[in-house]
mmCIF file of C-alpha atoms and ligand atoms in Angstrom:
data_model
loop_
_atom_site.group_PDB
_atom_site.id
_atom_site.type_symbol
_atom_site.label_atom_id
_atom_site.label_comp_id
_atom_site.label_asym_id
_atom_site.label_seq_id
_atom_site.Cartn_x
_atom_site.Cartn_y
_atom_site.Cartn_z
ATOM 1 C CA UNK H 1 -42.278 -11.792 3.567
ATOM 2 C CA UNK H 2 -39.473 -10.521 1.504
ATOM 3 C CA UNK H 3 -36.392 -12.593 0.639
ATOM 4 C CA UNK H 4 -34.444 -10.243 1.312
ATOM 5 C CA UNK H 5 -36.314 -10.297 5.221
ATOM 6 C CA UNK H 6 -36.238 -14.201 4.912
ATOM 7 C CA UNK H 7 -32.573 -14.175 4.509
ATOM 8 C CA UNK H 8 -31.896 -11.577 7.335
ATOM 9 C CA UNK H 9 -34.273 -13.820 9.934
ATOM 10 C CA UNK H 10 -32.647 -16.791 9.214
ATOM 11 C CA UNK H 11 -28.984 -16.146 10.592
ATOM 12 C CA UNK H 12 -27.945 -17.104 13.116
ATOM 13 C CA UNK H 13 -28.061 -14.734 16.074
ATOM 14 C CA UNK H 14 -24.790 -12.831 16.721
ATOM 15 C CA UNK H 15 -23.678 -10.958 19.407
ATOM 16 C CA UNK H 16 -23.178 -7.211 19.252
ATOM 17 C CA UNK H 17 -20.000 -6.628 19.267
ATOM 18 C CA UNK H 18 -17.388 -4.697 17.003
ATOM 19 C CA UNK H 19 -16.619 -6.088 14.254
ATOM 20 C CA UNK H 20 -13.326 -6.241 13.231
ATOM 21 C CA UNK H 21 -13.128 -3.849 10.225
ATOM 22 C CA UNK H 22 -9.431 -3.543 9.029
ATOM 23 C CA UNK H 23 -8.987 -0.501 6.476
ATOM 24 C CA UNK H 24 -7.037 -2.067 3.403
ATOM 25 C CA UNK H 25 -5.977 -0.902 0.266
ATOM 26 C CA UNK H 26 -9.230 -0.661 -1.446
ATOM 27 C CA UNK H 27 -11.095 1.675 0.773
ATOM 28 C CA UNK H 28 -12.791 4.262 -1.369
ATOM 29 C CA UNK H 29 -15.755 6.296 -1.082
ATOM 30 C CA UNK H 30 -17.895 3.472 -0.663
ATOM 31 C CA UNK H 31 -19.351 2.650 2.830
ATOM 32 C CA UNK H 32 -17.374 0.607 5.010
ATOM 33 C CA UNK H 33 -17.687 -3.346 4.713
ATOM 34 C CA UNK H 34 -18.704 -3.649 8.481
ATOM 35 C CA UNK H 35 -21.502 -0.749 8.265
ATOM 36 C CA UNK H 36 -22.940 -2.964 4.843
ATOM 37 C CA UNK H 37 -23.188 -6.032 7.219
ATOM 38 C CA UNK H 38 -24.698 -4.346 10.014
ATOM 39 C CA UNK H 39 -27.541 -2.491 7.887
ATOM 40 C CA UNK H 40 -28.107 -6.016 6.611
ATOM 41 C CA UNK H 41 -28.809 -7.210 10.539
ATOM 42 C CA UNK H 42 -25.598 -8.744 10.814
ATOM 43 C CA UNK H 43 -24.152 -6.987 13.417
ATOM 44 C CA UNK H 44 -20.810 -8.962 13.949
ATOM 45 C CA UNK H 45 -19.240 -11.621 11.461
ATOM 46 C CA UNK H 46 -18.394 -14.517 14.050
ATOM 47 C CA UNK H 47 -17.084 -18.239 12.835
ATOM 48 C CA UNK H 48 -19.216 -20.768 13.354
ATOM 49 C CA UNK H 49 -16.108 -23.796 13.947
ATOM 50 C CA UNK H 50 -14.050 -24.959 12.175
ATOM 51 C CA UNK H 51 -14.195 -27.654 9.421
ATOM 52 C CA UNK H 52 -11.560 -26.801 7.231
ATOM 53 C CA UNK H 53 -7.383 -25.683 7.800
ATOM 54 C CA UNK H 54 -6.746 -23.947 5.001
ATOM 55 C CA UNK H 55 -2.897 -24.240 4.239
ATOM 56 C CA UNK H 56 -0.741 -21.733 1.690
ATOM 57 C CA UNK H 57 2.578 -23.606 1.679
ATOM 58 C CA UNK H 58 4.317 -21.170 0.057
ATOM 59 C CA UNK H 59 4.548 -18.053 -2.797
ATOM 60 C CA UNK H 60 7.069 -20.139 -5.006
ATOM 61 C CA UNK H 61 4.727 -21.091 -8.057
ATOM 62 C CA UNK H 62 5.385 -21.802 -12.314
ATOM 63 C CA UNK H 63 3.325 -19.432 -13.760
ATOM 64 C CA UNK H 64 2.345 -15.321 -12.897
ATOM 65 C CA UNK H 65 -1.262 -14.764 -13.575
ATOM 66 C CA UNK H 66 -2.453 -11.395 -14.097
ATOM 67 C CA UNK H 67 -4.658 -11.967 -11.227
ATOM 68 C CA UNK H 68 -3.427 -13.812 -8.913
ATOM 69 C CA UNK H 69 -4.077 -12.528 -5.071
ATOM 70 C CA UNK H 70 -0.804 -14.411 -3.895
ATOM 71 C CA UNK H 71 1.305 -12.449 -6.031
ATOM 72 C CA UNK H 72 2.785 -16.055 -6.847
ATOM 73 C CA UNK H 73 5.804 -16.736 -9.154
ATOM 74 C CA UNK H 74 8.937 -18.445 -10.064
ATOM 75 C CA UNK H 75 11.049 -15.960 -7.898
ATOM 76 C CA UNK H 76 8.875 -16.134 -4.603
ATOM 77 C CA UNK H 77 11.171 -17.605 -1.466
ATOM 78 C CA UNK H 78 8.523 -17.917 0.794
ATOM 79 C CA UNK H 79 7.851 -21.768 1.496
ATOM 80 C CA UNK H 80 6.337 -23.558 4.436
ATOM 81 C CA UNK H 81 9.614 -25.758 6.563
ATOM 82 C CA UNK H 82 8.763 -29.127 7.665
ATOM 83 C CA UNK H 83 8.919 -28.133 10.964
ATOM 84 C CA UNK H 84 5.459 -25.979 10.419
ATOM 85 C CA UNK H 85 4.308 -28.910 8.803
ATOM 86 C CA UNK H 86 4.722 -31.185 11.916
ATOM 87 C CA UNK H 87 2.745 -28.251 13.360
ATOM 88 C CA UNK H 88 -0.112 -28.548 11.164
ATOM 89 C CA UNK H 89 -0.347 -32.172 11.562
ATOM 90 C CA UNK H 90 -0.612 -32.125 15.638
ATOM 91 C CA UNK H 91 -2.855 -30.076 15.093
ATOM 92 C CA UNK H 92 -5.194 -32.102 13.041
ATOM 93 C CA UNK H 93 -4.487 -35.230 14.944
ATOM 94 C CA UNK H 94 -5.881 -33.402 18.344
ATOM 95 C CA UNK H 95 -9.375 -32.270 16.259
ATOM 96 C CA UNK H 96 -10.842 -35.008 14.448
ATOM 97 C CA UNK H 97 -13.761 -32.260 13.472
ATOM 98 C CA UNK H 98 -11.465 -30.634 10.841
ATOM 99 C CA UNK H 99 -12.538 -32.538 8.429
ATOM 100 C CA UNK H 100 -11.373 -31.132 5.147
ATOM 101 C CA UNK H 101 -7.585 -30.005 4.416
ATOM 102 C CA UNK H 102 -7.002 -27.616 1.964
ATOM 103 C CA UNK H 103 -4.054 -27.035 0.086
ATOM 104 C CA UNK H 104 -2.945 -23.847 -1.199
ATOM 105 C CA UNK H 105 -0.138 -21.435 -3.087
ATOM 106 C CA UNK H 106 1.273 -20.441 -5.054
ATOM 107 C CA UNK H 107 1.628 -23.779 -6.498
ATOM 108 C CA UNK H 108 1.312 -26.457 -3.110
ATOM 109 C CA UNK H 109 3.081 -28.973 -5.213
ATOM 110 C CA UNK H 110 6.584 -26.890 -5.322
ATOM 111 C CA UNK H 111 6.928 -27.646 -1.701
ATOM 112 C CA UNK H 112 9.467 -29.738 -1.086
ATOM 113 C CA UNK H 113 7.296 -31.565 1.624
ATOM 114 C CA UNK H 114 3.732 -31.175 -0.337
ATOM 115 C CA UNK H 115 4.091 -35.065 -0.628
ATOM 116 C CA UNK H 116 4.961 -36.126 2.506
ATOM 117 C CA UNK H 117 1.753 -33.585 4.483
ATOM 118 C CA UNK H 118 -0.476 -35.070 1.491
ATOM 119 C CA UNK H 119 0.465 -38.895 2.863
ATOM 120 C CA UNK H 120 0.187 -38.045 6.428
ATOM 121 C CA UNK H 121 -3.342 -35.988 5.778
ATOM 122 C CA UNK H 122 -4.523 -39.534 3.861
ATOM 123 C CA UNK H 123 -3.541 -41.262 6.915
ATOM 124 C CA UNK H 124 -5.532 -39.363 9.267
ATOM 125 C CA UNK H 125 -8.202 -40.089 6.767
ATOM 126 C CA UNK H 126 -9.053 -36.237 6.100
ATOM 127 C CA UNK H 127 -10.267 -34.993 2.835
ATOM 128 C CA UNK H 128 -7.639 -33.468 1.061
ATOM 129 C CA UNK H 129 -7.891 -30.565 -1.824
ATOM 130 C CA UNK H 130 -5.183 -29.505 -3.643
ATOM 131 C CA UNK H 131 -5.593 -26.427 -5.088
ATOM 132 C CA UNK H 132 -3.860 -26.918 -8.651
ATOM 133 C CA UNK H 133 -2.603 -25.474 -11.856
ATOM 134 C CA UNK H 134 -2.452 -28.307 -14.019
ATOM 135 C CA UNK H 135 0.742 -27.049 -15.505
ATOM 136 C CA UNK H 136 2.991 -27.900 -12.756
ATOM 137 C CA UNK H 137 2.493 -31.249 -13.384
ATOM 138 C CA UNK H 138 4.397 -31.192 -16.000
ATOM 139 C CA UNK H 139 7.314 -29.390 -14.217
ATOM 140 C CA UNK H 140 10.815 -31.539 -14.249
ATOM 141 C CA UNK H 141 10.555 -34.086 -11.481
ATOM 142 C CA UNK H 142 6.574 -33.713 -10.779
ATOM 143 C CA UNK H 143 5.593 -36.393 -13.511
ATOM 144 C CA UNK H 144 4.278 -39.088 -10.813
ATOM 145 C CA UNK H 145 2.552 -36.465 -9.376
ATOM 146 C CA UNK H 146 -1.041 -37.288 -11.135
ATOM 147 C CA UNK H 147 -0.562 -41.083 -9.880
ATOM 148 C CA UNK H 148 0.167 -39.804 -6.219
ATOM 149 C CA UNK H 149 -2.964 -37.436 -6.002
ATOM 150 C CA UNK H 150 -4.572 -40.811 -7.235
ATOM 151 C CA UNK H 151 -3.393 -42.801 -4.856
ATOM 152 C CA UNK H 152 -4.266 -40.540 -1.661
ATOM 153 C CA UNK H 153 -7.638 -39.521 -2.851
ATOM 154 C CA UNK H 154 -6.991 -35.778 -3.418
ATOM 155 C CA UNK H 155 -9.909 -33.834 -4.929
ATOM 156 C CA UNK H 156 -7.883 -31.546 -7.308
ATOM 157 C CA UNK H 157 -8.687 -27.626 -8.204
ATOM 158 C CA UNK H 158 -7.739 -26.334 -11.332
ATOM 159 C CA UNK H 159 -8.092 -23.511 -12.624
ATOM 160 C CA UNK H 160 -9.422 -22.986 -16.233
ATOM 161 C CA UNK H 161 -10.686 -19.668 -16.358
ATOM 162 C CA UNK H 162 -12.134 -20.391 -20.148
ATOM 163 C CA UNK H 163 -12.574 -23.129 -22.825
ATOM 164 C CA UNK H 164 -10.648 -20.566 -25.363
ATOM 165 C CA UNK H 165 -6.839 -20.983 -25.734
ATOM 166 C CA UNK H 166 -6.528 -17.413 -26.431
ATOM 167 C CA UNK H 167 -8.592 -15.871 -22.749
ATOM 168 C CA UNK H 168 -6.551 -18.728 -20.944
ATOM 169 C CA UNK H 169 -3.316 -17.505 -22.262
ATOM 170 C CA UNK H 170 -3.987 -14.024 -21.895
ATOM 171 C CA UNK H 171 -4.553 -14.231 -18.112
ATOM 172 C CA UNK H 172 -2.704 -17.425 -16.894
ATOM 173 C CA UNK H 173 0.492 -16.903 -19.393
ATOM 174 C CA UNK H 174 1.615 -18.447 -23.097
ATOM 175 C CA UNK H 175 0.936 -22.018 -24.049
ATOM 176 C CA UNK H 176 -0.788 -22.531 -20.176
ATOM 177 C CA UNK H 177 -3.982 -23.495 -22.280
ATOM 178 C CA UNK H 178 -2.564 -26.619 -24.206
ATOM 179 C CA UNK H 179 -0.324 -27.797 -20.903
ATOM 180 C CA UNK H 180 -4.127 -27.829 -19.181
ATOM 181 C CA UNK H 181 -5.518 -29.636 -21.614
ATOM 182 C CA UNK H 182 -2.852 -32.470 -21.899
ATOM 183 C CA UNK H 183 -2.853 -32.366 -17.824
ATOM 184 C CA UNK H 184 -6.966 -32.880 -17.674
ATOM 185 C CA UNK H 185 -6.417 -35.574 -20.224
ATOM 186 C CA UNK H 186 -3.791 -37.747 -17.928
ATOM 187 C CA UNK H 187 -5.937 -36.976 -14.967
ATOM 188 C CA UNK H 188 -8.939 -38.458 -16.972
ATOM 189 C CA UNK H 189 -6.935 -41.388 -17.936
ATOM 190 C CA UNK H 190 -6.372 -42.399 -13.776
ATOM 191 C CA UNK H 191 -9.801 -42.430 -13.031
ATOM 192 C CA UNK H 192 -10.341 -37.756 -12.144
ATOM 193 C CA UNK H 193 -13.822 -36.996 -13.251
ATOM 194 C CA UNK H 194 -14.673 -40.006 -14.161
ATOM 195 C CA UNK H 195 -18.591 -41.423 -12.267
ATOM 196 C CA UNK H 196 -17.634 -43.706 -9.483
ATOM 197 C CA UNK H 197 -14.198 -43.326 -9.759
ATOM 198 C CA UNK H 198 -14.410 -41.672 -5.776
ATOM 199 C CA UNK H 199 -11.430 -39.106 -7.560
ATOM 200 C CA UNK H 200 -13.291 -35.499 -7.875
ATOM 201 C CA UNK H 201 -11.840 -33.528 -10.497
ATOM 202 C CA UNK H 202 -13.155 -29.499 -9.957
ATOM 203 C CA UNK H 203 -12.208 -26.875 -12.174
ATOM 204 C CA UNK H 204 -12.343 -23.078 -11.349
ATOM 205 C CA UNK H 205 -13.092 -19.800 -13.247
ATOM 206 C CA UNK H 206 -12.624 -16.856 -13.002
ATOM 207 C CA UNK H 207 -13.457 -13.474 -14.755
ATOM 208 C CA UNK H 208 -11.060 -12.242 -16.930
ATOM 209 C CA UNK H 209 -11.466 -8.965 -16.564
ATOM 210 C CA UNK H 210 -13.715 -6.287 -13.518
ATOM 211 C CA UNK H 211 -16.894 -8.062 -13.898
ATOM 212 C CA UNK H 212 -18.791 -10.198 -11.991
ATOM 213 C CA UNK H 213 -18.823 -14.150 -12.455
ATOM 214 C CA UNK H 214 -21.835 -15.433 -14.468
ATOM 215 C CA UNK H 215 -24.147 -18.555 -12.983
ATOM 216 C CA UNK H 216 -22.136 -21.232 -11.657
ATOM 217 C CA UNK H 217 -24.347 -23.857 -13.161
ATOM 218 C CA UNK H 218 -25.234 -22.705 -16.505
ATOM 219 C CA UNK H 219 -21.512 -21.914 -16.735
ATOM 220 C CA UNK H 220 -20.885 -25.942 -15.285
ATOM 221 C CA UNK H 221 -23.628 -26.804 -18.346
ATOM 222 C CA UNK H 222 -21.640 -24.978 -20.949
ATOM 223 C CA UNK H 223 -18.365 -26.066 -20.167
ATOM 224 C CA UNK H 224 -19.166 -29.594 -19.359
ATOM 225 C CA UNK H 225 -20.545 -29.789 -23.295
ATOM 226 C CA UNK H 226 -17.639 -27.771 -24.900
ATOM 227 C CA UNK H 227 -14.699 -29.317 -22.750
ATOM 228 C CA UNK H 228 -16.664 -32.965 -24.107
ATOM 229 C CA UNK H 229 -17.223 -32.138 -27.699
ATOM 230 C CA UNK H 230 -13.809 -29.874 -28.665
ATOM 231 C CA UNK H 231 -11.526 -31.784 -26.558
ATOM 232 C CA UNK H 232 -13.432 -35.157 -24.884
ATOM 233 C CA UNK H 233 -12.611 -34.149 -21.153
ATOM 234 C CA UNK H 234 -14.623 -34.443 -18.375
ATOM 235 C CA UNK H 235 -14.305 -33.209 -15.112
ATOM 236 C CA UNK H 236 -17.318 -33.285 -11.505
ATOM 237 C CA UNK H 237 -17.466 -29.230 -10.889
ATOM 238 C CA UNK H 238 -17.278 -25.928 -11.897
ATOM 239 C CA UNK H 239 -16.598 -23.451 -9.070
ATOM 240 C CA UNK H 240 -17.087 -19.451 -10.409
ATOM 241 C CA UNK H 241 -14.987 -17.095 -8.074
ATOM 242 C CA UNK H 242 -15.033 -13.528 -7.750
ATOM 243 C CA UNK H 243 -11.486 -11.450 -8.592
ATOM 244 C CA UNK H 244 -10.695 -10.137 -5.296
ATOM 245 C CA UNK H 245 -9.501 -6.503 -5.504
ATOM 246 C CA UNK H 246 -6.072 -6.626 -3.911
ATOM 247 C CA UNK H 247 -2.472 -7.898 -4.955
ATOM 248 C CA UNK H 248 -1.679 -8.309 -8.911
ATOM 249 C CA UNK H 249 -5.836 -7.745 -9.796
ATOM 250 C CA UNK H 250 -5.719 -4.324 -7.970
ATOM 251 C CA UNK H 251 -2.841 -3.294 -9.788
ATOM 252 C CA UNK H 252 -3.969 -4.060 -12.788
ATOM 253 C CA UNK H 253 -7.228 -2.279 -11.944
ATOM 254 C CA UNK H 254 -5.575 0.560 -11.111
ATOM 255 C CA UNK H 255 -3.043 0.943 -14.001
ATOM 256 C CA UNK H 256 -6.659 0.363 -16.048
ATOM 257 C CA UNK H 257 -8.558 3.204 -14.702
ATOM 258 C CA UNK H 258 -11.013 0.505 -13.458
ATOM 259 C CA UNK H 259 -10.620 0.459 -9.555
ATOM 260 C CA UNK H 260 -13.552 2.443 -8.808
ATOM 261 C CA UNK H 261 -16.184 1.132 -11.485
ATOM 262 C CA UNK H 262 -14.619 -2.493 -10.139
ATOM 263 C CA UNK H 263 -15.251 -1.545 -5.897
ATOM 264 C CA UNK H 264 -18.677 0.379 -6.960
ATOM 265 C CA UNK H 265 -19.717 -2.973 -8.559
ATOM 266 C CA UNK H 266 -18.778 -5.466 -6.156
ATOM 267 C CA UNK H 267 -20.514 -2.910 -2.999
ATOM 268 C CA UNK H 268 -23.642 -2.836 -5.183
ATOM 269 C CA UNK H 269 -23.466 -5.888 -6.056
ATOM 270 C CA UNK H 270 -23.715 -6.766 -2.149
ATOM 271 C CA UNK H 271 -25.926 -9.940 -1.512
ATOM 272 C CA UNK H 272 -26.747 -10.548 2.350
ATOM 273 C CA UNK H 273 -27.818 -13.903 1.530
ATOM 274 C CA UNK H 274 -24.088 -15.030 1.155
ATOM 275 C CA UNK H 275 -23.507 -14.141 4.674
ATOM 276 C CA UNK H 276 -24.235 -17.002 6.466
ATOM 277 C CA UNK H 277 -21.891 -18.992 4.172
ATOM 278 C CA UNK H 278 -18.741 -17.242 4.186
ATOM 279 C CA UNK H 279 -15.784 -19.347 3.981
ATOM 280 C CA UNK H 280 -13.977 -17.592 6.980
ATOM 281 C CA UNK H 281 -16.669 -18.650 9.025
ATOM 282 C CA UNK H 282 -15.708 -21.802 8.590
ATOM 283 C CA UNK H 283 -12.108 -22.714 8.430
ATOM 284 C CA UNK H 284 -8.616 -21.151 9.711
ATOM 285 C CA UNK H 285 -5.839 -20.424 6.892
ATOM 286 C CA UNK H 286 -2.426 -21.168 7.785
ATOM 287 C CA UNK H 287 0.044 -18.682 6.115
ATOM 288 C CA UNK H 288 3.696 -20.045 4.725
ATOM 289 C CA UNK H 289 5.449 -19.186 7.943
ATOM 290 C CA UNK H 290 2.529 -20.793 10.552
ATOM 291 C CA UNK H 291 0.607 -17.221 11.274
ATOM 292 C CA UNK H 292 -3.027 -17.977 11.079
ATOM 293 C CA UNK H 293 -5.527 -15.736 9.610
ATOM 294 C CA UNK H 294 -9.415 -15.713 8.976
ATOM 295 C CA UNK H 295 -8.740 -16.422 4.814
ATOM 296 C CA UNK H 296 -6.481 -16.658 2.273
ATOM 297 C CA UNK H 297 -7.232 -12.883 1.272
ATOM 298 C CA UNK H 298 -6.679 -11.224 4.783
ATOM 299 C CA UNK H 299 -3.245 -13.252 4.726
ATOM 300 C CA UNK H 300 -2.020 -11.559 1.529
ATOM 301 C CA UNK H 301 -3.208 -8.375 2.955
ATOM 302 C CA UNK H 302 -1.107 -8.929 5.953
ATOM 303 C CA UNK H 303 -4.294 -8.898 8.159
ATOM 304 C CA UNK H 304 -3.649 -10.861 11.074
ATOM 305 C CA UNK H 305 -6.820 -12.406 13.390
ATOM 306 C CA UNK H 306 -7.690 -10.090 16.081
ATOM 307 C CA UNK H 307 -5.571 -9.096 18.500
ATOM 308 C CA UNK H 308 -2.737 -7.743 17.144
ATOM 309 C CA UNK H 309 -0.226 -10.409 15.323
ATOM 310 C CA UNK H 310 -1.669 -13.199 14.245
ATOM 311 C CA UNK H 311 -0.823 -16.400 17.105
ATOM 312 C CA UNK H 312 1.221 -19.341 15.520
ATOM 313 C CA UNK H 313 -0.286 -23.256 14.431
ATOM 314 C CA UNK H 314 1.889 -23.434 17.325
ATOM 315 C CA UNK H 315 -0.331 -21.665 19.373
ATOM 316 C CA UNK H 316 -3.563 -23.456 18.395
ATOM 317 C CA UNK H 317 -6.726 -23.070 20.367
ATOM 318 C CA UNK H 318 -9.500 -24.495 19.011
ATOM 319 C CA UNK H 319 -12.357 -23.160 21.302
ATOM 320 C CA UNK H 320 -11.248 -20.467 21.173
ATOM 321 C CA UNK H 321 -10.680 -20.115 17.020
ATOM 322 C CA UNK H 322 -14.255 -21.606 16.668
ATOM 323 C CA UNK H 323 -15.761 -18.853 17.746
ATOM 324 C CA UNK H 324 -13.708 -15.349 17.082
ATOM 325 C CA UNK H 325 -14.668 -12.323 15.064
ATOM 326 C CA UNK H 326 -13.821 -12.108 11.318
ATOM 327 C CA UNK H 327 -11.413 -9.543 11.058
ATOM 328 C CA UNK H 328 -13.053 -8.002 7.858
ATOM 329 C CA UNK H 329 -12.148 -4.853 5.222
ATOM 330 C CA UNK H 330 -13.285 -3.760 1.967
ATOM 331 C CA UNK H 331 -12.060 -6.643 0.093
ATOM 332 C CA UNK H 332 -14.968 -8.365 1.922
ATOM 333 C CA UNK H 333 -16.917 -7.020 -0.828
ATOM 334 C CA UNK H 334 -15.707 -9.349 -3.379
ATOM 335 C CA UNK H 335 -16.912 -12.338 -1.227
ATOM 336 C CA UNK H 336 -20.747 -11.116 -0.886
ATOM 337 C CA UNK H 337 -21.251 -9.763 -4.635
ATOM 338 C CA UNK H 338 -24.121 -11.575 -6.698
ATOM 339 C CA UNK H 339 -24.126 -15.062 -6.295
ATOM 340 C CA UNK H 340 -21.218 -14.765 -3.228
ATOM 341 C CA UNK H 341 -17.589 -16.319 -4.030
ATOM 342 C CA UNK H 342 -15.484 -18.558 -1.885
ATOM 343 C CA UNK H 343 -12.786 -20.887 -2.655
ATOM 344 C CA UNK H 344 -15.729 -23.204 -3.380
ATOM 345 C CA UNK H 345 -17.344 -21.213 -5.900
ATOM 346 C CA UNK H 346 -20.841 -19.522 -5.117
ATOM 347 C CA UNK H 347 -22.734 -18.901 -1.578
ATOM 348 C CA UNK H 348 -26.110 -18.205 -2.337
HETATM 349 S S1 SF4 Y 1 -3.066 -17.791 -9.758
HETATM 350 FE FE1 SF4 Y 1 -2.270 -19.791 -9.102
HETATM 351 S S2 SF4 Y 1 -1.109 -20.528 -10.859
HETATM 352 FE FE2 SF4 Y 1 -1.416 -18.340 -11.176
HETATM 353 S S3 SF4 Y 1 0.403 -17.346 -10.292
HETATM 354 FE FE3 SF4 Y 1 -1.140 -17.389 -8.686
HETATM 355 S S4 SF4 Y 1 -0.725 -19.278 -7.545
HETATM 356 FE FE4 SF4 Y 1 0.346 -19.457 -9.523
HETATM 357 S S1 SF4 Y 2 -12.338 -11.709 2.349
HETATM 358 FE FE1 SF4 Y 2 -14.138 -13.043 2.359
HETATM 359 S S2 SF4 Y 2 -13.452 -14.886 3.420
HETATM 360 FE FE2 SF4 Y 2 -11.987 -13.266 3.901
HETATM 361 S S3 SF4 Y 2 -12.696 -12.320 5.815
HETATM 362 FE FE3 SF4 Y 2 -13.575 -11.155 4.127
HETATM 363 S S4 SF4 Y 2 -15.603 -12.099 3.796
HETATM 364 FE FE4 SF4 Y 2 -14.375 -13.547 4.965
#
């Protein structure tokens, strides 16, 4: 039997039923995301629970990557209140199987209240990641801020799209490079990345430009030596993600001439062995202002669940969010390409 057969055969059945196929931005000539997955046997993208909240507490971030899918920066206003917070929180206290609280931005730690949810998450005894840019550490008034991720266990994120001063600058914005560096260093120092330490220390890449990530773990290999040997850091992960065509990366893509090489690669690229491990099918994202959507991607694309506007943390049902249809568009693409990409690097 085929792979490709051995793949198909072993998801999980699904009911046939629409999927939810929003048209976004990037639809093209290619064929339709939800067409892909059916050829492919899948004939509707369902969750499977949930395990993980997802949380973007706000826009407001240091830096203005060239491809960032938030659209993040030092002028943003949008921040998650405390009162949405307190929201959250119920919620996790009523479902002990949400294991895993995920912390997102622009940068989390620019929320006035990041501190505060991070204690009350420890509490609760969930695993916490914070989804982190290293230089915002540095920020005025965020120096204890390695010690407190420390202290409450949070597995950290950072980005480090290269070991090369010059392709980290280039995407992430002058002299981000060095500030990385110095922040890895202090995080090393409290125990991040070190064996046994119980403090997990991931780093993420992305391409810099419209190609496809390389393998996650001869990438891991590679950096792991040259982060050692140049500048003696270690870290636990490497996590490849796929640019997502939409926000800052599809402008840039268009203003390139490179939108349609970019979409025709991803949509070739498609890989129906990532299916089953899609992060949407797994966790609910919680947008700034409490709307909940299937992923951080269908958020920024103003793609609420199904339904019509998205319901509220307020309005949290688990049964009933455990088991919903993906809402899904061409940017789906850029989740199923090659190896698959999620916020925690590769699928298949
Ligand atoms: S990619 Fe991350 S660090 Fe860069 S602007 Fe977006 S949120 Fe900020
Ligand atoms: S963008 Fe990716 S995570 Fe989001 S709904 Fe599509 S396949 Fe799922």
């Amino acid at each position: 039997m085929s792979t490709y057969k051995r793949v198909l055969l072993s998801m999980p059945s699904l009911p046939v039923l629409n999927t939810m196929d929003a048209e976004t931005s990037t639809a093209s000539h290619s064929p339709q995301f939800h067409d892909t997955l059916r050829q492919a046997g899948c004939l509707s993208l369902t969750a499977l629970g949930i395990e993980t909240l997802q949380i973007n507490v706000g826009k407001l971030c240091n830096q203005t990557c060239e491809h960032c899918h938030v659209d993040a920066g030092p002028t943003r206003t949008e921040i998650m209140t405390l009162d949405t917070i307190e929201a959250i929180l119920a919620v996790l206290d009523q479902h002990p199987h949400i294991t895993t609280v995920d912390i997102t931005g622009g940068a989390p730690e620019m929320n006035p209240h990041f501190e505060y949810f991070v204690s009350q998450c420890h509490t609760m005894g969930r695993q916490i990641i914070n989804r982190c840019n290293l230089t915002v550490l540095f920020m005025k008034g965020k120096e204890h801020l390695p010690q407190f991720l420390a202290n409450h266990f949070v597995e950290i994120m950072a980005s480090l799209p290269c070991y090369e001063a010059d392709t980290v600058d280039h995407q992430r914005g002058k002299g981000v490079f060095n500030r990385s560096l110095a922040a890895l260093r202090i995080l090393n120092e409290l125990g991040y990345g070190q064996e046994g330490s119980g403090l997990t220390l991931s780093l993420v890449y992305n391409p810099l430009g419209a190609s496809l990530p390389p393998n996650q773990n001869k990438l891991e290999a590679d950096y792991k030596k040259e982060l050692e040997t140049r500048f003696g850091i270690q870290f636990n992960r490497l996590y490849t993600i796929t640019n997502m065509p939409i926000s800052r990366f599809l402008n840039h893509l268009k203003a390139s001439g490179q939108y349609e090489d970019y979409l025709n690669l991803l949509v070739t690229s498609f890989n129906p062995a990532s299916v089953n491990g899609l992060m949407c099918r797994k966790l609910v994202n919680v947008g700034w202002d409490g709307k909940l959507y299937d992923c951080d991607f269908n958020q920024m694309l103003n793609m609420p669940l199904r339904g019509g506007e998205a319901p509220s943390i307020k309005d949290f049902l688990f049964e009933t969010l455990a088991n919903r249809l993906i809402v899904t568009g061409q940017h789906c693409y850029g989740c199923t390409a090659g190896a698959g990409s999620s916020c925690g690097g590769t699928l298949a």
